[in-house]
Short mmCIF file of C-alpha atoms in Angstrom, two decimals:
data_model
loop_
_atom_site.label_atom_id
_atom_site.label_comp_id
_atom_site.label_asym_id
_atom_site.label_seq_id
_atom_site.Cartn_x
_atom_site.Cartn_y
_atom_site.Cartn_z
CA MET A 1 -29.81 -30.55 -12.09
CA THR A 2 -30.98 -32.74 -14.94
CA PRO A 3 -31.63 -31.66 -18.51
CA ASN A 4 -35.03 -30.20 -18.80
CA SER A 5 -37.63 -30.77 -21.37
CA ASN A 6 -37.63 -28.10 -23.97
CA THR A 7 -39.48 -25.12 -22.73
CA ASP A 8 -40.08 -25.60 -19.01
CA ILE A 9 -39.14 -22.56 -17.03
CA ARG A 10 -36.87 -23.36 -14.16
CA LEU A 11 -37.45 -21.15 -11.19
CA LEU A 12 -34.45 -20.43 -9.04
CA THR A 13 -34.86 -18.86 -5.64
CA GLY A 14 -32.95 -18.35 -2.43
CA VAL A 15 -29.51 -17.07 -1.65
CA THR A 16 -26.56 -19.41 -1.87
CA ASP A 17 -22.86 -19.24 -2.59
CA GLU A 18 -22.88 -22.81 -3.78
CA LEU A 19 -22.28 -23.47 -7.45
CA ILE A 20 -25.15 -25.17 -9.21
CA ARG A 21 -24.14 -27.21 -12.23
CA VAL A 22 -26.64 -27.07 -15.04
CA LYS A 23 -26.52 -29.20 -18.14
CA LEU A 24 -28.14 -27.27 -20.94
CA GLY A 25 -30.44 -28.73 -23.52
CA THR A 26 -31.18 -27.23 -26.89
CA ARG A 27 -33.71 -24.84 -25.46
CA ASN A 28 -33.55 -23.54 -21.90
CA ARG A 29 -35.50 -21.06 -19.81
CA PHE A 30 -34.72 -19.80 -16.34
CA ARG A 31 -36.24 -17.29 -14.02
CA ILE A 32 -34.21 -15.95 -11.10
CA GLU A 33 -36.77 -14.79 -8.58
CA ARG A 34 -36.76 -11.57 -6.67
CA ASP A 35 -33.93 -11.18 -4.09
CA ALA A 36 -32.38 -14.51 -5.05
CA MET A 37 -28.65 -15.02 -5.50
CA VAL A 38 -27.70 -17.88 -7.77
CA ARG A 39 -24.43 -19.15 -9.21
CA LEU A 40 -24.74 -21.44 -12.20
CA VAL A 41 -22.03 -23.40 -13.98
CA LEU A 42 -23.28 -24.17 -17.46
CA THR A 43 -22.23 -27.31 -19.28
CA ASN A 44 -23.59 -28.87 -22.39
CA ASP A 45 -22.86 -31.52 -24.93
CA VAL A 46 -25.11 -30.38 -27.69
CA ALA A 47 -23.83 -28.15 -30.45
CA GLU A 48 -26.62 -25.60 -30.34
CA THR A 49 -28.12 -24.15 -27.22
CA GLU A 50 -30.51 -21.30 -26.73
CA THR A 51 -31.12 -19.97 -23.26
CA ASP A 52 -33.51 -17.32 -22.00
CA ILE A 53 -33.09 -15.95 -18.54
CA VAL A 54 -35.31 -13.51 -16.71
CA VAL A 55 -33.77 -11.91 -13.65
CA ASP A 56 -36.25 -10.31 -11.29
CA GLU A 57 -35.85 -7.30 -9.02
CA ASN A 58 -32.85 -7.29 -6.70
CA ALA A 59 -31.81 -10.74 -7.84
CA GLN A 60 -28.20 -11.64 -8.53
CA LEU A 61 -27.09 -14.16 -11.09
CA PHE A 62 -23.59 -15.44 -11.81
CA LEU A 63 -23.18 -17.60 -14.89
CA TYR A 64 -19.96 -19.46 -15.58
CA GLU A 65 -19.09 -21.43 -18.65
CA ILE A 66 -15.84 -23.15 -19.58
CA VAL A 67 -15.45 -24.80 -22.99
CA ASP A 68 -12.45 -27.13 -23.02
CA ILE A 69 -12.99 -29.80 -25.67
CA PRO A 70 -10.65 -29.75 -28.69
CA ASP A 71 -13.16 -30.74 -31.34
CA ALA A 72 -16.19 -29.05 -29.89
CA VAL A 73 -18.55 -27.08 -32.05
CA ARG A 74 -20.57 -24.90 -29.73
CA HIS A 75 -23.08 -22.26 -30.67
CA SER A 76 -24.66 -20.81 -27.60
CA ARG A 77 -27.23 -18.08 -27.58
CA LEU A 78 -28.06 -16.40 -24.35
CA HIS A 79 -30.76 -13.82 -23.84
CA ILE A 80 -30.99 -12.10 -20.48
CA GLN A 81 -33.67 -9.68 -19.27
CA GLN A 82 -32.96 -7.76 -16.11
CA SER A 83 -35.43 -5.97 -13.87
CA GLU A 84 -34.79 -3.22 -11.37
CA ASN A 85 -31.50 -3.60 -9.47
CA ALA A 86 -30.91 -7.03 -10.95
CA HIS A 87 -27.19 -7.81 -11.19
CA VAL A 88 -25.77 -10.32 -13.63
CA THR A 89 -22.25 -11.57 -14.30
CA VAL A 90 -21.49 -13.85 -17.22
CA ALA A 91 -17.94 -15.24 -17.30
CA GLN A 92 -16.90 -17.49 -20.14
CA ALA A 93 -13.64 -19.22 -20.96
CA THR A 94 -12.98 -20.95 -24.24
CA LEU A 95 -9.81 -22.94 -23.72
CA GLN A 96 -10.34 -25.33 -26.60
CA GLY A 97 -13.00 -25.69 -29.21
CA LYS A 98 -13.00 -26.18 -32.94
CA GLU A 99 -15.61 -23.59 -33.59
CA THR A 100 -17.33 -21.66 -30.85
CA LEU A 101 -19.91 -18.92 -30.98
CA SER A 102 -21.21 -17.12 -27.95
CA ASP A 103 -24.05 -14.77 -28.72
CA ILE A 104 -25.26 -12.82 -25.73
CA SER A 105 -28.00 -10.27 -25.65
CA VAL A 106 -28.96 -8.39 -22.53
CA ASP A 107 -31.90 -6.09 -21.93
CA LEU A 108 -31.50 -3.75 -18.99
CA LEU A 109 -35.17 -2.99 -18.46
CA ALA A 110 -35.31 -0.96 -15.25
CA PRO A 111 -33.12 1.37 -13.20
CA GLY A 112 -30.23 -0.09 -11.22
CA ALA A 113 -29.72 -3.11 -13.44
CA GLN A 114 -26.06 -4.00 -13.90
CA VAL A 115 -24.39 -6.52 -16.14
CA THR A 116 -20.80 -7.72 -16.35
CA LEU A 117 -19.74 -9.75 -19.37
CA ALA A 118 -16.26 -11.25 -19.24
CA GLY A 119 -14.69 -13.71 -21.63
CA LEU A 120 -11.34 -15.20 -22.48
CA SER A 121 -10.50 -17.32 -25.49
CA ILE A 122 -7.36 -19.26 -26.32
CA VAL A 123 -7.54 -20.16 -29.98
CA ASP A 124 -5.00 -22.10 -32.02
CA ASP A 125 -4.62 -24.26 -35.15
CA GLU A 126 -7.37 -23.48 -37.62
CA ARG A 127 -9.90 -22.93 -34.88
CA GLN A 128 -12.39 -20.13 -34.67
CA ALA A 129 -13.94 -18.37 -31.70
CA THR A 130 -16.65 -15.76 -32.05
CA THR A 131 -18.26 -13.57 -29.42
CA ARG A 132 -21.21 -11.36 -30.15
CA THR A 133 -22.73 -9.23 -27.47
CA HIS A 134 -25.55 -6.75 -27.54
CA VAL A 135 -26.50 -4.90 -24.39
CA ARG A 136 -29.54 -2.64 -24.58
CA HIS A 137 -29.78 0.12 -22.02
CA LEU A 138 -33.53 0.71 -21.93
CA ALA A 139 -33.80 2.51 -18.58
CA PRO A 140 -31.79 5.12 -16.69
CA HIS A 141 -29.09 4.37 -14.09
CA CYS A 142 -27.98 1.03 -15.49
CA GLU A 143 -24.40 -0.18 -15.87
CA THR A 144 -22.54 -2.42 -18.27
CA PHE A 145 -19.01 -3.65 -17.87
CA GLU A 146 -17.62 -5.79 -20.67
CA ILE A 147 -14.17 -7.29 -21.04
CA TYR A 148 -13.11 -9.84 -23.64
CA LYS A 149 -9.62 -11.09 -24.29
CA TYR A 150 -8.27 -13.41 -26.94
CA ILE A 151 -4.94 -15.15 -27.41
CA LEU A 152 -4.60 -16.37 -30.97
CA SER A 153 -1.90 -18.45 -32.57
CA ASP A 154 -1.22 -20.49 -35.71
CA HIS A 155 -4.00 -19.82 -38.23
CA ALA A 156 -6.67 -19.16 -35.64
CA ASN A 157 -9.47 -16.77 -36.22
CA GLY A 158 -11.15 -14.65 -33.55
CA VAL A 159 -14.16 -12.39 -33.76
CA PHE A 160 -15.43 -9.95 -31.18
CA ASP A 161 -18.50 -8.05 -32.18
CA GLY A 162 -19.75 -6.01 -29.26
CA LEU A 163 -22.62 -3.57 -29.33
CA ILE A 164 -24.03 -1.42 -26.58
CA THR A 165 -27.09 0.67 -27.37
CA VAL A 166 -28.38 3.39 -25.10
CA ALA A 167 -32.04 4.40 -25.49
CA PRO A 168 -33.02 8.09 -25.43
CA ASP A 169 -34.39 7.97 -21.88
CA ALA A 170 -31.56 5.80 -20.48
CA GLN A 171 -29.81 8.75 -18.82
CA LYS A 172 -26.99 8.19 -16.32
CA THR A 173 -25.94 5.07 -18.16
CA VAL A 174 -22.43 3.86 -17.39
CA ALA A 175 -21.01 1.51 -19.99
CA ARG A 176 -17.50 0.27 -20.58
CA GLN A 177 -16.47 -2.17 -23.23
CA THR A 178 -12.94 -3.49 -23.64
CA ASN A 179 -11.58 -6.01 -26.09
CA LYS A 180 -7.85 -6.84 -25.98
CA ASN A 181 -6.17 -9.41 -28.12
CA ILE A 182 -2.75 -10.91 -28.62
CA CYS A 183 -1.83 -12.52 -31.92
CA LEU A 184 1.16 -14.81 -31.48
CA SER A 185 1.60 -15.60 -35.16
CA PRO A 186 1.37 -13.44 -38.25
CA GLU A 187 -1.28 -15.77 -39.69
CA ALA A 188 -3.61 -15.51 -36.70
CA LYS A 189 -6.46 -13.07 -37.30
CA MET A 190 -8.59 -11.07 -34.94
CA HIS A 191 -11.64 -9.15 -36.05
CA ALA A 192 -12.54 -6.67 -33.35
CA GLN A 193 -15.68 -4.62 -33.75
CA PRO A 194 -16.65 -2.64 -30.70
CA HIS A 195 -19.68 -0.42 -31.15
CA LEU A 196 -21.60 2.04 -29.04
CA ILE A 197 -24.83 3.62 -30.17
CA ILE A 198 -25.82 6.36 -27.76
CA ASN A 199 -29.08 8.23 -27.94
CA ALA A 200 -28.96 9.85 -24.51
CA ASP A 201 -26.79 12.82 -23.53
CA ASP A 202 -26.01 12.30 -19.85
CA VAL A 203 -24.01 9.08 -19.97
CA VAL A 204 -20.49 7.78 -19.34
CA CYS A 205 -19.58 5.34 -22.07
CA ASN A 206 -16.30 4.17 -23.49
CA HIS A 207 -15.01 1.36 -25.55
CA GLY A 208 -11.68 0.23 -26.87
CA ALA A 209 -10.13 -2.60 -28.77
CA THR A 210 -6.49 -3.48 -29.22
CA VAL A 211 -4.71 -6.17 -31.17
CA GLY A 212 -1.05 -6.62 -30.38
CA GLN A 213 1.81 -8.98 -29.77
CA LEU A 214 3.43 -10.06 -26.57
CA ASP A 215 5.26 -7.22 -24.82
CA THR A 216 8.86 -7.75 -25.93
CA ASP A 217 10.25 -5.38 -23.27
CA ALA A 218 8.57 -7.36 -20.52
CA LEU A 219 9.75 -10.59 -22.09
CA PHE A 220 13.36 -9.41 -22.14
CA TYR A 221 13.12 -8.08 -18.60
CA MET A 222 12.02 -11.49 -17.38
CA ARG A 223 14.68 -13.33 -19.35
CA GLN A 224 17.31 -10.96 -17.93
CA ARG A 225 16.26 -12.24 -14.52
CA GLY A 226 17.00 -15.79 -15.66
CA ILE A 227 13.45 -16.91 -16.45
CA PRO A 228 13.56 -19.13 -19.56
CA GLU A 229 11.79 -17.66 -22.58
CA ALA A 230 8.99 -20.26 -22.72
CA GLU A 231 8.19 -19.78 -19.06
CA ALA A 232 8.34 -16.00 -19.37
CA ARG A 233 5.92 -16.10 -22.30
CA GLN A 234 3.57 -18.32 -20.36
CA LEU A 235 3.68 -16.01 -17.33
CA LEU A 236 2.94 -12.98 -19.50
CA LEU A 237 0.05 -14.66 -21.30
CA VAL A 238 -1.49 -15.93 -18.08
CA ALA A 239 -1.13 -12.42 -16.66
CA PHE A 240 -2.83 -10.98 -19.74
CA LEU A 241 -5.92 -13.06 -18.98
CA ASP A 242 -5.85 -12.41 -15.25
CA ASP A 243 -8.47 -9.67 -15.14
CA VAL A 244 -10.97 -11.81 -17.04
CA GLU A 245 -10.19 -14.85 -14.91
CA SER A 246 -10.90 -12.82 -11.79
CA HIS A 247 -14.61 -12.74 -12.73
CA PHE A 248 -14.92 -16.48 -12.17
CA ALA A 249 -16.05 -17.87 -8.82
CA ASP A 250 -13.25 -18.58 -6.36
CA ALA A 251 -14.20 -22.25 -6.33
CA LEU A 252 -13.51 -22.45 -10.08
CA ARG A 253 -10.43 -20.28 -10.31
CA GLN A 254 -7.68 -22.61 -9.20
CA ASP A 255 -8.71 -25.30 -11.64
CA LEU A 256 -9.27 -22.74 -14.39
CA ARG A 257 -5.85 -21.19 -13.77
CA SER A 258 -4.05 -24.50 -14.06
CA ARG A 259 -5.94 -25.38 -17.23
CA ILE A 260 -5.02 -21.99 -18.71
CA GLU A 261 -1.38 -22.49 -17.73
CA GLU A 262 -1.33 -25.90 -19.30
CA ARG A 263 -2.97 -24.56 -22.42
CA LEU A 264 -0.42 -21.77 -22.74
CA MET A 265 2.60 -23.92 -21.95
CA THR A 266 3.71 -24.33 -25.54
CA ARG A 267 2.50 -21.06 -27.01
CA MET B 1 35.67 -12.05 -15.12
CA LEU B 2 34.49 -10.09 -18.14
CA GLU B 3 36.54 -9.51 -21.24
CA ILE B 4 35.21 -7.56 -24.19
CA LYS B 5 37.35 -7.39 -27.31
CA ASN B 6 36.86 -5.19 -30.35
CA LEU B 7 33.08 -5.13 -29.95
CA HIS B 8 31.05 -3.72 -32.82
CA ALA B 9 27.28 -3.60 -32.49
CA ASN B 10 24.30 -2.23 -34.38
CA ILE B 11 20.75 -1.31 -33.77
CA GLY B 12 19.08 -1.73 -37.13
CA ASP B 13 21.61 -0.51 -39.69
CA LYS B 14 23.18 1.99 -37.35
CA GLU B 15 26.55 1.13 -35.84
CA ILE B 16 26.63 2.18 -32.19
CA LEU B 17 29.66 0.38 -30.78
CA LYS B 18 32.77 0.67 -32.91
CA GLY B 19 35.53 -1.49 -31.47
CA LEU B 20 35.04 -1.42 -27.73
CA ASN B 21 37.49 -3.12 -25.35
CA LEU B 22 36.88 -3.62 -21.65
CA THR B 23 38.23 -5.93 -18.95
CA VAL B 24 36.60 -6.25 -15.55
CA ASN B 25 38.14 -8.38 -12.80
CA ASP B 26 36.71 -9.87 -9.60
CA GLY B 27 36.09 -7.34 -6.87
CA GLU B 28 36.27 -4.28 -9.14
CA VAL B 29 33.85 -1.42 -9.61
CA HIS B 30 34.01 0.21 -13.02
CA ALA B 31 32.25 3.40 -13.94
CA ILE B 32 31.40 4.06 -17.56
CA MET B 33 30.64 7.66 -18.28
CA GLY B 34 30.13 9.59 -21.46
CA PRO B 35 27.89 12.04 -23.24
CA ASN B 36 24.39 11.03 -24.32
CA GLY B 37 24.33 8.83 -27.38
CA SER B 38 27.84 7.52 -26.93
CA GLY B 39 26.66 3.90 -26.62
CA LYS B 40 26.50 3.38 -22.84
CA SER B 41 23.10 1.73 -22.77
CA THR B 42 23.87 -0.23 -25.93
CA LEU B 43 26.79 -1.78 -24.11
CA SER B 44 24.58 -3.03 -21.28
CA ALA B 45 22.03 -4.30 -23.80
CA ILE B 46 24.69 -6.24 -25.68
CA ILE B 47 26.19 -7.80 -22.56
CA THR B 48 22.75 -8.98 -21.45
CA GLY B 49 21.68 -10.20 -24.89
CA ASN B 50 18.86 -7.81 -25.75
CA PRO B 51 17.55 -9.12 -29.10
CA SER B 52 17.02 -5.59 -30.47
CA TYR B 53 20.78 -5.24 -30.96
CA THR B 54 23.16 -7.20 -33.14
CA VAL B 55 26.84 -7.81 -32.65
CA THR B 56 28.70 -7.54 -35.94
CA GLU B 57 32.25 -8.11 -34.75
CA GLY B 58 34.26 -8.89 -31.64
CA SER B 59 33.88 -11.14 -28.61
CA ILE B 60 32.74 -11.16 -25.01
CA THR B 61 33.91 -13.82 -22.58
CA PHE B 62 32.51 -14.15 -19.10
CA ASN B 63 34.37 -16.41 -16.67
CA GLY B 64 35.80 -18.21 -19.66
CA LYS B 65 32.48 -18.70 -21.47
CA ASP B 66 31.56 -17.24 -24.84
CA LEU B 67 28.81 -14.94 -23.67
CA LEU B 68 27.52 -14.09 -27.13
CA ALA B 69 26.61 -17.75 -27.69
CA LEU B 70 24.30 -17.77 -24.66
CA LYS B 71 20.61 -16.85 -24.49
CA PRO B 72 19.71 -13.86 -22.31
CA GLU B 73 18.28 -16.10 -19.58
CA ASP B 74 21.44 -18.21 -19.50
CA ARG B 75 23.64 -15.12 -19.30
CA ALA B 76 21.53 -14.08 -16.31
CA ARG B 77 21.88 -17.50 -14.74
CA GLU B 78 25.64 -17.38 -15.30
CA GLY B 79 25.52 -14.37 -13.00
CA ILE B 80 24.95 -11.26 -15.09
CA PHE B 81 22.42 -8.78 -13.76
CA LEU B 82 21.21 -5.55 -15.29
CA SER B 83 19.57 -2.86 -13.23
CA PHE B 84 17.42 -1.36 -15.99
CA GLN B 85 17.41 2.33 -16.69
CA TYR B 86 13.65 1.99 -17.26
CA PRO B 87 12.37 -0.99 -15.23
CA VAL B 88 9.49 -2.63 -17.11
CA GLU B 89 5.96 -2.81 -15.71
CA ILE B 90 4.35 -6.23 -15.95
CA PRO B 91 0.64 -6.04 -15.10
CA GLY B 92 -0.78 -9.28 -13.75
CA VAL B 93 2.56 -10.82 -12.67
CA SER B 94 3.11 -10.30 -8.95
CA MET B 95 6.58 -9.53 -7.59
CA VAL B 96 6.38 -12.73 -5.56
CA ASN B 97 5.66 -14.94 -8.56
CA PHE B 98 8.20 -13.11 -10.67
CA MET B 99 10.99 -13.50 -8.13
CA ARG B 100 10.04 -17.09 -7.37
CA ALA B 101 10.31 -17.92 -11.08
CA ALA B 102 13.67 -16.14 -11.31
CA ILE B 103 15.16 -17.72 -8.18
CA ASN B 104 14.00 -21.20 -9.07
CA ALA B 105 15.18 -20.84 -12.67
CA LYS B 106 18.63 -20.01 -11.35
CA ARG B 107 18.56 -22.89 -8.87
CA GLN B 108 17.51 -25.30 -11.59
CA TYR B 109 20.37 -24.09 -13.77
CA GLN B 110 22.74 -24.81 -10.89
CA GLY B 111 21.20 -28.25 -10.32
CA GLN B 112 19.47 -27.28 -7.08
CA GLU B 113 15.94 -28.04 -5.92
CA PRO B 114 13.39 -25.20 -5.94
CA LEU B 115 13.18 -23.21 -2.70
CA SER B 116 10.31 -24.07 -0.39
CA SER B 117 7.62 -21.38 -0.04
CA THR B 118 8.68 -20.64 3.52
CA ASP B 119 12.35 -20.30 2.65
CA PHE B 120 11.52 -18.19 -0.36
CA LEU B 121 9.32 -15.74 1.54
CA HIS B 122 11.94 -15.54 4.27
CA LEU B 123 14.57 -14.68 1.64
CA MET B 124 12.28 -12.01 0.15
CA ARG B 125 11.81 -10.31 3.49
CA GLU B 126 15.50 -10.45 4.31
CA LYS B 127 16.54 -8.92 0.99
CA GLN B 128 13.86 -6.23 1.05
CA LYS B 129 15.73 -4.79 4.01
CA VAL B 130 18.78 -4.14 1.83
CA VAL B 131 16.94 -1.29 0.11
CA SER B 132 14.15 -0.66 2.66
CA LEU B 133 11.55 -1.94 0.21
CA ASP B 134 8.06 -2.17 1.64
CA ASN B 135 6.77 -5.75 1.92
CA ARG B 136 3.43 -4.51 0.55
CA LEU B 137 5.06 -4.17 -2.86
CA ALA B 138 5.67 -7.94 -2.96
CA ASN B 139 2.04 -8.66 -3.74
CA ARG B 140 1.74 -5.98 -6.38
CA SER B 141 2.36 -6.51 -10.07
CA VAL B 142 5.99 -6.04 -11.08
CA ASN B 143 6.76 -2.29 -11.07
CA VAL B 144 3.08 -1.37 -11.61
CA GLY B 145 2.18 1.69 -9.57
CA PHE B 146 5.72 1.90 -8.14
CA SER B 147 7.19 5.39 -7.81
CA GLY B 148 10.41 6.17 -9.70
CA GLY B 149 12.42 5.61 -6.54
CA GLU B 150 10.62 2.37 -5.71
CA LYS B 151 11.34 1.03 -9.19
CA LYS B 152 15.07 1.61 -8.80
CA ARG B 153 15.09 0.18 -5.28
CA ASN B 154 13.19 -2.79 -6.66
CA GLU B 155 16.00 -3.36 -9.16
CA ILE B 156 18.58 -3.47 -6.37
CA PHE B 157 16.28 -5.72 -4.34
CA GLN B 158 16.23 -8.17 -7.26
CA MET B 159 20.00 -7.91 -7.45
CA ALA B 160 20.18 -8.81 -3.75
CA MET B 161 17.90 -11.80 -4.34
CA LEU B 162 19.84 -13.14 -7.33
CA GLU B 163 23.37 -12.49 -6.02
CA PRO B 164 24.94 -11.91 -9.43
CA LYS B 165 28.62 -12.08 -10.18
CA LEU B 166 28.51 -9.05 -12.44
CA SER B 167 25.98 -6.27 -11.91
CA ILE B 168 25.47 -3.54 -14.45
CA LEU B 169 23.73 -0.47 -13.12
CA ASP B 170 22.39 1.44 -16.11
CA GLU B 171 21.71 5.05 -15.16
CA THR B 172 20.39 3.83 -11.83
CA ASP B 173 20.72 7.39 -10.52
CA SER B 174 18.43 8.94 -13.11
CA GLY B 175 15.21 10.21 -11.60
CA LEU B 176 16.29 9.58 -8.02
CA ASP B 177 16.21 12.14 -5.26
CA ILE B 178 19.16 12.27 -2.89
CA ASP B 179 17.58 10.01 -0.24
CA ALA B 180 16.63 7.30 -2.72
CA LEU B 181 20.07 7.61 -4.29
CA ARG B 182 21.69 6.98 -0.92
CA ILE B 183 19.48 3.94 -0.21
CA VAL B 184 20.24 2.46 -3.61
CA ALA B 185 23.98 3.11 -3.29
CA GLU B 186 24.15 1.68 0.23
CA GLY B 187 22.34 -1.41 -1.05
CA VAL B 188 24.87 -1.84 -3.83
CA ASN B 189 27.79 -1.38 -1.43
CA LEU B 190 26.31 -3.91 0.96
CA LEU B 191 26.21 -6.48 -1.83
CA LYS B 192 29.82 -5.91 -2.83
CA ARG B 193 32.08 -8.93 -2.36
CA PRO B 194 35.63 -9.83 -3.39
CA ASP B 195 34.26 -12.28 -5.95
CA ASN B 196 31.72 -10.06 -7.68
CA ALA B 197 32.02 -6.93 -9.79
CA THR B 198 29.97 -3.92 -10.75
CA ILE B 199 29.74 -1.74 -13.81
CA VAL B 200 28.12 1.61 -13.08
CA ILE B 201 26.88 3.39 -16.19
CA THR B 202 26.16 7.00 -15.50
CA HIS B 203 26.07 10.38 -17.08
CA TYR B 204 26.73 12.24 -13.85
CA GLN B 205 29.32 11.97 -11.14
CA ARG B 206 26.73 12.16 -8.31
CA LEU B 207 26.22 8.39 -7.86
CA LEU B 208 29.99 7.86 -7.74
CA ASP B 209 30.18 9.83 -4.49
CA TYR B 210 28.41 6.85 -2.96
CA ILE B 211 29.57 3.95 -5.10
CA VAL B 212 33.27 4.59 -5.40
CA PRO B 213 34.75 3.18 -8.59
CA ASP B 214 38.18 1.67 -8.99
CA VAL B 215 38.29 2.66 -12.62
CA VAL B 216 36.48 5.30 -14.67
CA HIS B 217 36.08 4.92 -18.42
CA VAL B 218 34.83 7.46 -20.89
CA LEU B 219 32.76 6.03 -23.69
CA TYR B 220 32.52 8.26 -26.72
CA LYS B 221 31.25 7.46 -30.19
CA GLY B 222 31.17 3.74 -29.50
CA ARG B 223 34.68 3.39 -28.10
CA ILE B 224 36.31 3.71 -24.73
CA VAL B 225 38.54 6.71 -25.26
CA MET B 226 39.90 7.23 -21.77
CA THR B 227 40.46 5.05 -18.69
CA GLU B 228 41.68 6.51 -15.43
CA GLY B 229 41.12 6.42 -11.67
CA LYS B 230 38.14 7.81 -9.80
CA GLU B 231 39.46 11.39 -10.13
CA LEU B 232 38.39 11.36 -13.75
CA ALA B 233 34.75 11.40 -12.70
CA LEU B 234 35.30 14.60 -10.73
CA GLU B 235 37.10 16.19 -13.62
CA LEU B 236 34.22 15.31 -15.96
CA GLU B 237 31.77 16.77 -13.48
CA LYS B 238 33.76 20.00 -13.39
CA ARG B 239 34.61 20.35 -17.06
CA GLY B 240 31.69 18.57 -18.76
CA TYR B 241 32.16 16.50 -21.88
CA GLU B 242 33.02 19.25 -24.36
CA TRP B 243 36.76 18.84 -23.98
CA ILE B 244 36.41 15.10 -24.55
CA LYS B 245 34.53 15.78 -27.76
CA GLU B 246 37.10 18.33 -28.91
CA LYS B 247 39.98 16.03 -28.09
CA PHE B 248 38.62 12.96 -29.83
CA ASP B 249 36.76 14.57 -32.70
CA ALA B 250 40.02 16.09 -33.89
#
């Protein structure tokens, strides 16, 4: 697909497992039509992008984005509106980037809408990676699953600011939000702010955030089996990201895995 | 094979080992018994190079090498294996990838090429038989969701894979029912060779019915206070550790 002029709406229909590569412009609008299933791989070479996506009834959308450019400054804003039984997965990996911001807002407008937001960030040097998410449960019987993981080293700075709001009539909401982070150096900083605002009483919601170091018991166990320390660390860090990585399309995973491994080689 | 001289070791500021001496030769099975808190697990941690402990005095040589100068992974690749009292769970790292990394790290250390996938999987299946470990577990994350018995069998499976020269079994009997205990012990006996050795650390005599030691040591307050034949284990089982405490506290 070619870059579109600023505010055209691109209509996407049909069911396909194929990955469609989309180069984003500054301003982007998509509509995923009823019953469609679409897998998009987003790329861009502009610093600021803003993308609106409407997902119609029973449609499924998978969005994948991998940022892997050392000096990249990327601010991407994504706004998704989901109709009845619309299912959306957004999987993002920030492997390199000088300063990245991913700002995602999702409106679950009708029953049966489900969204999965998954992200991993490997941040080093003086780099900064920020994720902001806001999912609004505006109708009953909707589900949110969020998982974000960061590995920070050197003087890196990470921010996760996740908000899920549940409207008064959004009963039977199921929402889970998880943010786990590993700081490999004492100077690396993670700011984790998970929030839930719940105004309905019949819901299952939980959230949790952890910031820790590499598991020293696991590290020693591996070294006791003869695995050199650097390799053991790499294996543990790759494993830490595994459940985020699993949200990417199979066709992307092998390449993503080897890029993650390479990125974590010297951590 | 292993020679420990006047070993003193601390965790934090607390001295746990206070002048321990121990010699283990090829083909021998040594049992180290003693009351809780006497330093049994510290000894296995020191031999394997656990960074939580510090050696303040003394020496350990292993087949002529200064063990204390080696990193934990190099001690392992020289042939030292610890069956952990509490095997560690590693979510996201499959048993297959874990063992492949361990086997190939050892081969690299010995100047050998990595094993081919086929040969490696063949080796896995062959060694699983030693402790009747289900092949299903191979694709699971290391020790995650394993029962207590499976974890201990998994330790002996790894021992079978790595063919160490010196195996240290740290309270391998704890938490095992009698059937699992027998499987583990039979596995250990199967792996016994004239050129390897085993140190069995245990609080109870039970395991020693199955893995028969040549020598039994009593570790108390950071020192080996008694060394005798296998009958000592039976005596400790009968009389407990009180008489040891009375004798050596005096």
